[in-house]
Coordinates of C-alpha atoms and ligand atoms in Angstrom, one line a residue:
Chain O
M1 CA 130.4 119.9 81.0
S2 CA 134.0 119.1 81.9
T3 CA 135.3 115.6 82.6
Y4 CA 135.8 116.7 86.2
T5 CA 132.1 117.6 86.5
L6 CA 131.1 114.4 84.8
L7 CA 133.2 112.2 87.1
G8 CA 131.9 114.2 90.1
A9 CA 128.3 113.5 89.0
L10 CA 129.2 109.8 88.5
E11 CA 130.7 109.7 92.0
I12 CA 127.7 111.2 93.7
G13 CA 125.4 109.1 91.5
L14 CA 127.1 105.9 92.6
I15 CA 126.9 106.9 96.3
F16 CA 123.2 107.6 95.9
S17 CA 122.7 104.4 94.1
L18 CA 123.3 102.7 97.5
V19 CA 120.6 104.9 98.9
A20 CA 118.4 104.0 96.0
L21 CA 118.9 100.3 96.6
G22 CA 117.9 100.8 100.2
V23 CA 114.8 102.7 99.1
Y24 CA 114.0 99.9 96.6
I25 CA 114.2 97.4 99.4
S26 CA 111.8 99.3 101.7
F27 CA 109.4 100.9 99.2
R28 CA 109.3 98.2 96.6
L29 CA 110.2 94.9 98.1
L30 CA 108.7 95.4 101.6
R31 CA 106.2 98.0 100.5
F32 CA 107.1 100.0 103.6
P33 CA 107.1 103.7 102.9
D34 CA 110.2 104.6 104.9
L35 CA 111.4 108.1 105.5
T36 CA 114.0 107.0 108.1
V37 CA 116.5 107.5 105.2
D38 CA 116.5 111.2 105.7
G39 CA 118.0 110.5 109.1
S40 CA 120.0 107.4 108.5
F41 CA 122.0 109.0 105.7
P42 CA 123.4 111.7 107.9
L43 CA 123.6 109.2 110.7
G44 CA 126.1 107.2 108.6
G45 CA 128.0 110.4 107.7
A46 CA 128.0 111.5 111.4
V47 CA 129.3 108.2 112.7
A48 CA 131.9 107.8 110.1
A49 CA 133.2 111.4 110.2
T50 CA 133.2 111.6 114.0
L51 CA 135.1 108.3 114.3
I52 CA 137.6 109.2 111.6
A53 CA 138.1 112.7 113.1
S54 CA 138.8 111.1 116.5
G55 CA 141.5 108.9 114.9
S56 CA 139.7 105.7 114.0
D57 CA 140.6 103.7 111.0
P58 CA 138.3 104.7 108.1
F59 CA 137.3 101.1 107.3
T60 CA 136.1 100.5 110.9
A61 CA 134.4 103.8 110.8
T62 CA 132.5 102.9 107.6
I63 CA 131.4 99.6 109.0
A64 CA 130.3 101.2 112.2
A65 CA 128.2 103.7 110.1
T66 CA 126.6 100.8 108.2
V67 CA 125.7 99.1 111.5
A68 CA 124.3 102.3 112.8
G69 CA 122.1 102.6 109.8
A70 CA 120.9 99.1 110.3
C71 CA 120.0 99.9 113.9
A72 CA 118.0 102.9 112.8
G73 CA 116.1 100.8 110.2
F74 CA 115.5 98.1 112.8
I75 CA 114.0 100.5 115.3
T76 CA 111.7 102.0 112.6
G77 CA 110.6 98.4 111.9
W78 CA 110.2 97.7 115.5
L79 CA 108.0 100.7 116.1
N80 CA 105.8 99.5 113.3
V81 CA 105.8 95.7 114.0
R82 CA 105.8 95.6 117.8
L83 CA 104.2 98.9 118.8
K84 CA 101.8 98.8 115.8
I85 CA 102.6 102.4 114.8
M86 CA 101.6 103.2 111.2
D87 CA 104.6 102.5 108.9
L88 CA 105.0 106.0 107.5
L89 CA 104.5 107.6 110.9
A90 CA 107.0 105.2 112.6
S91 CA 109.6 106.3 110.0
I92 CA 108.9 110.0 110.5
L93 CA 109.4 109.5 114.3
M94 CA 112.7 107.8 113.7
M95 CA 113.7 110.4 111.2
I96 CA 113.2 113.3 113.6
A97 CA 114.7 111.4 116.5
L98 CA 117.8 110.9 114.4
Y99 CA 118.2 114.6 113.9
S100 CA 118.9 115.0 117.6
I101 CA 120.9 111.8 117.7
N102 CA 123.1 112.9 114.9
L103 CA 123.8 116.3 116.6
R104 CA 124.7 114.4 119.8
I105 CA 127.1 112.1 117.9
M106 CA 128.9 115.0 116.1
G107 CA 128.6 117.3 119.1
K108 CA 128.3 120.2 116.6
P109 CA 126.5 120.8 113.4
N110 CA 129.3 119.6 111.2
V111 CA 132.5 117.5 111.4
P112 CA 135.0 118.4 108.6
L113 CA 137.3 115.8 107.2
I114 CA 140.2 117.6 105.5
A115 CA 143.6 116.1 106.2
E116 CA 142.1 112.9 107.8
P117 CA 142.5 109.6 106.0
T118 CA 139.5 108.2 104.2
V119 CA 138.8 104.8 102.6
F120 CA 139.4 106.6 99.3
N121 CA 142.8 108.1 99.9
L122 CA 144.0 105.1 101.8
L123 CA 143.3 102.8 98.8
Q124 CA 144.3 105.3 96.1
P125 CA 147.2 104.1 94.0
E126 CA 149.9 106.5 92.9
M127 CA 149.1 106.6 89.3
L128 CA 145.5 107.7 89.6
V129 CA 144.2 111.1 90.5
D130 CA 141.6 111.2 93.3
Y131 CA 138.6 112.4 91.2
V132 CA 139.2 109.4 88.8
F133 CA 139.9 106.9 91.5
R134 CA 136.9 107.7 93.7
P135 CA 134.2 106.8 91.1
L136 CA 136.3 103.8 90.1
L137 CA 136.3 102.4 93.6
L138 CA 132.6 103.2 94.0
V139 CA 131.8 101.2 90.9
F140 CA 133.3 98.2 92.5
V141 CA 131.6 98.8 95.9
V142 CA 128.2 99.3 94.2
L143 CA 128.6 96.3 92.0
A144 CA 129.6 94.1 94.9
V145 CA 126.6 95.4 96.9
K146 CA 124.3 94.7 94.0
L147 CA 125.5 91.2 93.5
L148 CA 125.3 90.4 97.2
L149 CA 121.8 91.7 97.3
D150 CA 120.8 89.7 94.2
G151 CA 122.2 86.6 95.9
F152 CA 120.6 87.3 99.2
F153 CA 117.2 87.8 97.8
A154 CA 117.4 84.5 96.0
T155 CA 118.1 82.6 99.3
Q156 CA 115.3 81.1 101.4
T157 CA 115.6 84.0 103.9
G158 CA 115.6 86.6 101.1
L159 CA 112.6 85.0 99.5
A160 CA 110.7 85.1 102.8
I161 CA 111.4 88.8 103.0
R162 CA 110.2 89.4 99.5
A163 CA 107.1 87.3 100.1
T164 CA 106.3 89.3 103.2
G165 CA 106.3 92.5 101.2
S166 CA 104.3 91.0 98.4
N167 CA 101.6 89.1 100.3
A168 CA 102.1 89.0 104.1
R169 CA 99.1 86.8 104.7
M170 CA 100.4 84.1 102.4
A171 CA 103.9 84.4 103.8
R172 CA 102.6 83.8 107.3
A173 CA 100.6 80.8 106.1
Q174 CA 103.9 79.5 104.8
G175 CA 105.5 79.8 108.2
V176 CA 107.3 83.1 107.7
N177 CA 107.7 85.2 110.8
T178 CA 106.6 88.3 108.9
G179 CA 107.4 90.7 111.8
L180 CA 111.0 89.5 111.8
A181 CA 111.2 89.7 108.0
V182 CA 110.1 93.4 108.2
L183 CA 112.8 94.1 110.8
A184 CA 115.5 92.4 108.8
G185 CA 114.5 94.1 105.6
M186 CA 114.4 97.5 107.2
A187 CA 117.7 97.0 108.8
L188 CA 119.3 95.9 105.5
S189 CA 117.7 98.9 103.7
N190 CA 119.0 101.5 106.2
A191 CA 122.4 99.8 106.5
L192 CA 122.9 100.6 102.8
V193 CA 121.8 104.1 103.4
G194 CA 124.2 104.4 106.4
L195 CA 127.0 103.1 104.2
A196 CA 126.1 105.7 101.5
G197 CA 126.2 108.4 104.2
A198 CA 129.6 107.3 105.4
L199 CA 131.0 107.3 101.8
F200 CA 129.4 110.7 101.1
A201 CA 131.0 112.2 104.1
Q202 CA 134.4 110.9 103.0
T203 CA 134.1 112.2 99.5
Q204 CA 132.6 115.6 100.4
G205 CA 135.0 116.5 103.1
G206 CA 132.9 115.8 106.2
A207 CA 129.5 115.3 107.6
D208 CA 126.9 118.0 108.1
I209 CA 123.7 117.9 110.1
S210 CA 121.6 119.0 107.0
M211 CA 123.2 116.6 104.6
G212 CA 120.2 114.3 104.9
V213 CA 117.5 116.7 103.7
G214 CA 115.7 115.3 100.8
T215 CA 117.7 112.0 100.7
I216 CA 114.4 110.0 100.5
V217 CA 113.2 112.0 97.5
I218 CA 116.5 111.6 95.7
G219 CA 116.4 107.8 96.4
L220 CA 112.8 107.6 95.2
A221 CA 113.7 109.6 92.1
A222 CA 116.5 107.2 91.3
V223 CA 114.2 104.2 91.8
I224 CA 111.5 105.7 89.6
V225 CA 113.9 106.9 86.9
G226 CA 115.5 103.5 86.9
E227 CA 112.2 101.7 86.6
S228 CA 111.1 103.8 83.6
L229 CA 114.5 103.3 81.9
L230 CA 114.6 99.6 82.4
P231 CA 111.2 98.2 83.5
S232 CA 111.5 94.7 84.7
R233 CA 110.2 92.6 87.6
K234 CA 113.3 90.4 87.6
L235 CA 115.3 91.3 90.7
Y236 CA 118.8 91.4 89.2
L237 CA 117.5 93.7 86.4
A238 CA 115.5 95.8 88.9
T239 CA 118.6 96.4 91.1
L240 CA 120.6 97.3 88.0
A241 CA 117.8 99.7 86.9
V242 CA 117.9 101.4 90.3
I243 CA 121.6 102.0 90.1
L244 CA 121.4 103.3 86.6
G245 CA 118.5 105.5 87.7
A246 CA 120.6 107.1 90.5
I247 CA 123.5 107.8 88.1
V248 CA 121.3 109.2 85.3
Y249 CA 119.4 111.3 87.7
R250 CA 122.6 112.8 89.0
F251 CA 123.8 113.6 85.5
F252 CA 120.6 115.5 84.8
I253 CA 121.1 117.5 88.0
A254 CA 124.7 118.2 87.0
L255 CA 123.5 119.2 83.6
A256 CA 120.8 121.5 85.0
L257 CA 123.2 123.1 87.4
N258 CA 125.9 123.7 84.8
S259 CA 123.7 125.1 82.1
D260 CA 123.8 128.8 82.6
F261 CA 120.8 129.4 80.4
I262 CA 118.6 127.5 82.8
G263 CA 120.0 129.5 85.7
L264 CA 119.5 126.9 88.4
Q265 CA 121.5 127.0 91.5
A266 CA 122.4 124.4 94.1
Q267 CA 119.5 125.5 96.4
D268 CA 117.0 124.7 93.6
L269 CA 118.0 121.0 93.7
N270 CA 115.3 119.8 96.0
L271 CA 112.6 121.6 94.0
V272 CA 113.9 120.1 90.7
T273 CA 113.9 116.6 92.4
A274 CA 110.4 117.0 93.6
L275 CA 109.2 118.1 90.2
L276 CA 111.1 115.2 88.5
V277 CA 109.5 112.7 90.9
T278 CA 106.1 114.2 90.4
V279 CA 106.4 113.9 86.6
A280 CA 107.8 110.4 86.8
L281 CA 104.8 109.4 89.0
V282 CA 102.2 111.0 86.8
L283 CA 103.6 110.0 83.4
P284 CA 102.8 106.3 83.6
R285 CA 99.3 107.0 84.6
L286 CA 98.8 109.5 81.9
R287 CA 100.2 107.0 79.4
Q288 CA 97.8 104.4 80.7
R289 CA 94.8 106.7 80.4
N290 CA 95.7 107.6 76.9
A291 CA 96.1 103.9 76.0
G292 CA 92.7 103.3 77.6
K293 CA 91.1 106.0 75.5
K294 CA 92.5 104.6 72.3
G295 CA 91.3 101.1 73.3
G296 CA 87.8 102.3 74.2
Chain R
M1 CA 94.4 65.0 114.2
L2 CA 92.5 68.2 115.1
K3 CA 90.7 68.7 118.4
A4 CA 88.7 71.9 118.7
Q5 CA 86.9 72.3 122.0
D6 CA 84.2 74.8 122.9
L7 CA 85.6 77.6 120.7
R8 CA 84.0 81.0 121.3
L9 CA 84.7 84.1 119.4
T10 CA 82.9 87.4 119.4
F11 CA 83.7 90.2 117.0
N12 CA 83.4 93.8 118.3
P13 CA 82.1 92.8 121.7
G14 CA 80.1 95.3 123.6
T15 CA 79.3 97.4 120.5
P16 CA 76.0 97.6 118.5
I17 CA 77.7 95.5 115.8
E18 CA 78.7 92.7 118.1
T19 CA 78.7 89.3 116.3
Q20 CA 79.1 86.0 118.0
A21 CA 80.8 84.1 115.2
L22 CA 81.7 81.0 117.2
R23 CA 79.5 79.9 120.1
G24 CA 80.9 76.8 121.7
L25 CA 82.1 75.0 118.6
S26 CA 83.6 71.6 119.2
L27 CA 84.9 69.2 116.5
E28 CA 87.4 66.3 116.5
I29 CA 88.9 65.1 113.3
P30 CA 91.0 61.9 113.4
S31 CA 94.2 61.7 111.3
G32 CA 93.7 61.2 107.6
Q33 CA 90.0 62.0 107.6
F34 CA 88.6 64.3 104.8
V35 CA 85.8 66.4 106.2
T36 CA 83.6 68.7 104.2
V37 CA 82.0 71.7 106.0
I38 CA 78.8 73.4 104.9
G39 CA 76.6 76.1 106.4
S40 CA 74.8 79.2 105.4
N41 CA 76.5 82.6 104.9
G42 CA 77.7 83.9 108.3
A43 CA 77.5 80.5 109.9
G44 CA 81.1 80.8 111.1
K45 CA 82.9 78.5 108.7
S46 CA 85.6 80.9 107.7
T47 CA 86.0 82.1 111.3
F48 CA 86.4 78.5 112.4
L49 CA 89.1 77.9 109.8
N50 CA 90.8 81.1 110.7
A51 CA 90.7 80.1 114.3
V52 CA 92.4 76.8 113.5
S53 CA 95.1 78.4 111.3
G54 CA 95.7 81.1 113.9
E55 CA 94.6 84.1 111.9
Q56 CA 91.9 84.7 114.5
R57 CA 92.4 84.3 118.2
V58 CA 89.5 82.7 120.0
D59 CA 88.1 84.2 123.2
S60 CA 88.0 80.8 124.8
G61 CA 88.2 77.1 124.1
S62 CA 91.2 75.2 122.9
I63 CA 92.7 74.0 119.7
E64 CA 94.9 70.9 119.6
I65 CA 96.7 69.6 116.5
D66 CA 98.2 66.2 116.9
G67 CA 98.1 66.5 120.6
I68 CA 99.9 69.9 120.6
D69 CA 98.0 72.8 122.1
M70 CA 98.0 75.5 119.5
T71 CA 95.4 77.9 121.0
R72 CA 97.9 80.7 121.5
Q73 CA 100.3 80.1 118.7
P74 CA 100.7 82.7 115.9
V75 CA 100.0 81.7 112.3
W76 CA 103.6 81.2 111.3
V77 CA 104.2 78.8 114.1
R78 CA 101.1 76.7 113.3
A79 CA 102.1 76.7 109.6
R80 CA 104.5 73.9 110.5
H81 CA 101.4 71.7 110.9
V82 CA 98.7 73.5 108.9
A83 CA 98.6 74.1 105.1
R84 CA 95.9 76.3 103.6
V85 CA 94.4 77.2 100.3
F86 CA 92.4 80.4 100.4
Q87 CA 89.1 81.2 98.6
D88 CA 90.7 84.1 96.7
P89 CA 93.2 82.6 94.2
L90 CA 95.2 85.8 94.6
A91 CA 95.6 85.3 98.3
G92 CA 97.4 82.0 98.3
T93 CA 100.3 83.0 96.1
C94 CA 102.8 85.9 95.8
E95 CA 102.1 87.5 92.5
D96 CA 105.5 89.2 92.4
L97 CA 107.4 86.0 92.7
T98 CA 107.8 83.4 90.0
I99 CA 106.0 80.1 90.0
E100 CA 109.2 78.3 91.2
E101 CA 109.8 80.8 93.9
N102 CA 106.3 80.4 95.2
M103 CA 106.8 76.7 95.2
A104 CA 110.2 77.1 97.0
L105 CA 108.5 79.2 99.6
A106 CA 105.9 76.5 100.2
K107 CA 108.4 73.7 100.1
M108 CA 110.0 75.3 103.2
R109 CA 106.7 75.9 105.0
G110 CA 107.3 75.7 108.7
Q111 CA 111.0 74.9 108.3
R112 CA 114.0 77.0 109.3
R113 CA 114.9 79.2 106.4
G114 CA 118.6 79.6 105.9
F115 CA 120.9 81.2 103.4
S116 CA 121.1 78.6 100.7
F117 CA 119.6 79.4 97.4
A118 CA 115.8 78.9 97.4
V119 CA 115.6 77.4 94.0
K120 CA 118.3 74.9 93.2
P121 CA 118.5 72.9 89.9
A122 CA 117.5 69.7 91.6
L123 CA 114.6 71.3 93.2
R124 CA 113.5 73.0 90.0
E125 CA 113.4 69.6 88.3
A126 CA 111.3 68.2 91.1
F127 CA 108.9 71.2 90.8
R128 CA 108.8 70.7 87.0
E129 CA 107.7 67.1 87.5
Q130 CA 105.1 67.9 90.1
I131 CA 103.6 70.8 88.2
A132 CA 103.4 68.7 85.0
T133 CA 101.0 66.4 86.8
L134 CA 98.5 69.3 86.7
G135 CA 98.3 68.9 83.0
L136 CA 98.1 72.7 82.5
G137 CA 101.3 73.1 80.6
L138 CA 102.9 75.1 83.4
E139 CA 106.1 72.9 83.4
N140 CA 107.7 75.3 80.9
R141 CA 106.7 78.4 82.7
L142 CA 108.4 77.9 86.1
S143 CA 110.3 81.2 85.9
D144 CA 107.2 83.2 84.9
R145 CA 105.7 85.5 87.5
I146 CA 102.7 83.7 89.1
G147 CA 100.7 86.9 88.7
L148 CA 100.5 86.1 85.0
L149 CA 98.5 82.9 85.6
S150 CA 94.7 82.7 85.6
G151 CA 92.8 82.3 88.8
G152 CA 92.2 78.6 88.2
Q153 CA 95.8 78.0 87.4
R154 CA 96.9 79.8 90.5
Q155 CA 94.5 77.8 92.6
A156 CA 95.8 74.6 91.2
V157 CA 99.3 75.6 91.9
S158 CA 98.3 76.6 95.5
L159 CA 96.9 73.1 96.1
L160 CA 100.1 71.6 94.8
M161 CA 102.1 74.0 97.1
A162 CA 100.0 72.9 100.1
A163 CA 101.2 69.4 99.6
L164 CA 104.9 70.1 99.0
Q165 CA 105.7 69.9 102.7
P166 CA 103.9 67.3 104.8
S167 CA 101.3 68.8 107.1
R168 CA 99.0 67.4 109.8
L169 CA 96.0 69.4 108.5
L170 CA 94.9 70.9 105.2
L171 CA 92.4 73.8 105.3
L172 CA 90.4 74.6 102.2
D173 CA 88.0 77.5 102.5
E174 CA 85.7 77.6 99.4
H175 CA 88.8 77.3 97.3
T176 CA 86.8 76.7 94.1
A177 CA 84.2 79.5 94.7
A178 CA 86.0 82.0 92.4
L179 CA 86.4 79.6 89.5
D180 CA 84.2 78.8 86.5
P181 CA 82.4 75.5 86.8
R182 CA 84.8 73.5 84.7
T183 CA 87.9 74.8 86.4
A184 CA 86.2 74.3 89.8
D185 CA 85.5 70.7 88.8
F186 CA 89.1 70.2 87.8
V187 CA 90.4 71.7 91.1
I188 CA 88.0 69.5 93.1
Q189 CA 89.3 66.4 91.3
L190 CA 92.8 67.6 92.0
T191 CA 92.0 68.1 95.7
A192 CA 90.6 64.6 96.0
R193 CA 93.7 63.2 94.3
I194 CA 96.2 65.2 96.4
V195 CA 94.5 64.5 99.6
A196 CA 94.3 60.8 98.9
E197 CA 98.0 60.7 97.7
H198 CA 99.3 62.3 100.8
K199 CA 96.7 60.9 103.2
L200 CA 96.0 64.5 104.4
T201 CA 93.7 65.3 107.3
T202 CA 91.5 67.8 105.5
M203 CA 88.7 70.3 106.2
M204 CA 87.1 71.7 103.1
V205 CA 84.4 74.4 103.2
T206 CA 82.0 74.4 100.3
H207 CA 78.6 75.9 99.4
S208 CA 77.9 73.1 97.1
M209 CA 75.9 70.3 98.7
R210 CA 76.9 68.1 95.8
Q211 CA 80.6 68.6 96.5
A212 CA 80.1 68.2 100.2
L213 CA 78.7 64.7 99.6
D214 CA 80.8 63.7 96.7
V215 CA 84.3 64.2 98.2
G216 CA 85.6 63.3 101.6
E217 CA 84.2 60.9 104.1
R218 CA 82.4 63.0 106.5
T219 CA 80.2 66.1 106.3
V220 CA 79.7 68.7 109.0
M221 CA 77.2 71.5 109.0
L222 CA 77.8 74.7 111.0
H223 CA 75.1 77.0 112.1
Q224 CA 75.4 80.1 114.2
G225 CA 78.9 79.2 115.3
R226 CA 78.2 75.6 116.3
V227 CA 78.2 72.2 114.7
V228 CA 74.6 71.2 114.1
L229 CA 75.0 68.2 111.9
D230 CA 77.7 65.6 111.6
V231 CA 77.3 62.7 109.2
S232 CA 79.6 60.0 108.1
G233 CA 79.8 56.4 107.2
K234 CA 76.6 54.5 106.1
E235 CA 74.3 57.4 107.0
R236 CA 76.2 59.7 104.7
E237 CA 76.5 57.2 101.9
G238 CA 72.8 56.9 101.7
M239 CA 72.3 60.7 101.5
D240 CA 71.6 62.7 98.5
V241 CA 71.6 66.5 98.0
H242 CA 67.9 66.6 98.6
H243 CA 68.3 65.0 102.0
L244 CA 71.0 67.4 103.0
L245 CA 69.0 70.4 101.9
E246 CA 66.1 69.2 103.9
M247 CA 68.2 68.9 107.0
F248 CA 69.8 72.2 106.3
E249 CA 66.3 73.8 106.2
K250 CA 65.2 72.0 109.3
V251 CA 68.2 73.1 111.3
R252 CA 67.7 76.7 110.2
G253 CA 64.0 76.5 111.1
E254 CA 64.8 75.1 114.5
A255 CA 67.4 77.8 115.1
L256 CA 64.9 80.4 114.1
D257 CA 62.4 78.9 116.5
D258 CA 65.0 79.0 119.3
D259 CA 65.6 82.7 118.6
A260 CA 61.9 83.4 118.4
L261 CA 61.6 81.8 121.9
L262 CA 64.4 83.8 123.3
L263 CA 63.0 87.0 121.8
G264 CA 59.5 86.2 122.9
Ligands
ATP1 N1 86.7 90.4 110.9 C1 85.4 90.4 111.3 N2 84.9 91.5 111.9 C2 83.6 91.5 112.3 N3 82.7 90.5 112.1 C3 83.2 89.4 111.4 C4 84.5 89.3 110.9 N4 84.7 88.2 110.3 C5 83.5 87.6 110.3 N5 82.6 88.3 111.0 C6 81.2 87.9 111.2 O1 81.2 86.6 111.8 C7 80.1 85.8 111.3 C8 80.7 84.6 110.7 O2 81.4 84.9 109.6 P1 82.2 83.9 108.7 O3 82.9 84.6 107.7 O4 82.9 82.9 109.6 O5 81.0 83.1 108.0 P2 81.0 82.0 106.8 O6 80.3 80.8 107.4 O7 82.4 81.8 106.4 O8 80.1 82.6 105.7 P3 80.3 82.6 104.1 O9 79.6 81.3 103.7 O10 79.6 83.8 103.7 O11 81.7 82.6 103.8 C9 79.4 86.7 110.3 O12 78.3 87.3 110.9 C10 80.4 87.8 110.0 O13 79.7 89.0 109.7
MG2 MG1 83.5 82.1 104.5

């Protein structure tokens, strides 16, 4: 693989590590199986690309995309908490609703960003080429997000959200408004996904209505790969693991796509991901069963 | 102070599995009193405690805690006044959080939670001192996940957690039932100590007649969703397990007669 491909894989891996952090918050911390992600990722892209294309400042556009993601997550949470719709179903409803909403926002199936400014080319110093600078900037963004998350989940409010996911009955008995905690956690999770979508659109030359397909599976794959690379229940290690998982996962995909002898093409990506997640889900159980056999 | 008046609660009303769990239960507990609650399986003890904590809404009747009407408040609002220890040691703590994080959560029970760090060094020291009083050697394991502790250890920590933030009412529902006899004994001693130390108004459900008479200052028996026996003071002091069992049988017999009459 060339340096160019490697840096490209790192770049996308870093962007998807934001998705993975979001998925970690919903699936692991809140134990809320949330498929909204498949809609909030393109939502972030759509909002950012549309705003930038209409002349907005890319930073404002990126923040707007993050807020839009938060709103999507909030609504999914609300469907579940207030309307008592089953969590998975609530997120599926939100996901398909977002398909229409995203089309409305963009007004067409895709919004290209070619000559428009992005957060990347605005910040890029003279001496660095774009494909080196983008992953570099993303490393800082992802690290900052990670540290902020670690900090937040160590605060009283963050602890209340974690307790809600771990043992809601106990959390309520300690005076935690668990409904509100779910709303906040879901908003935070999808805000990160919206941010990822906005950054993705700005690195990939625009937003596309189908850019969200399979986001959730990629996010989950990253979480699972990360957890098997670096198993730890400590939060700061777990968030690090999730980020590493997203990057490693992306490298594998790049490797698979670039090895002629395997003969994989871009359209096989989702199949590869699904297989990878299946293996990652089954492996620990197989290992456990074997351990059990040896013991017994 | 707790004032429960004419509480009624029916599960699955209008269906073949309809159960009248509370049938006009009234009970007043003055501040600082330690009440033990007994009654046969299905008498409505847990349902009553759940009604007081807010986990179950009653169909009718009213619940006042320290003069505040709580009948319609959700659990998390009542938590400002009510602390609980559950029967299941796993239910009262968050297994994914560390011991100190669990304690920090309980320390803020019913308070506004902000954005300052939950476990600060000063707080950790305070926790260390408090948990050392348990004598379980947990003071050096504050940053261990609480899921790693045994049921008895977790129950002891739960009790400690219940007392970290002042409360008007402490609810204990068979909180020693899942423990081996020695650990159960330890947790009961600890309960008596913590309740006395903090002068907590307490309701403790137990299936052990011995426990019911040994700890606390008043014993209440529930049957079919009502209070059928209420002893305290001199009368209770003179009582032994035998007495209590007799009364227990008598009440059940009478209730059966009532039912027989109704059916006949
Ligand atoms: N969630 C529920 N749904 C339906 N019925 C219930 C529910 N909870 C309790 N009941 C019924 O209400 C009655 C009272 O139950 P409760 O759990 O309060 O009894 P208890 O006195 O705590 O008994 P035990 O000593 O076995 O714990 C029982 O007949 C029980 O089957
Ligand atoms: Mg019970």
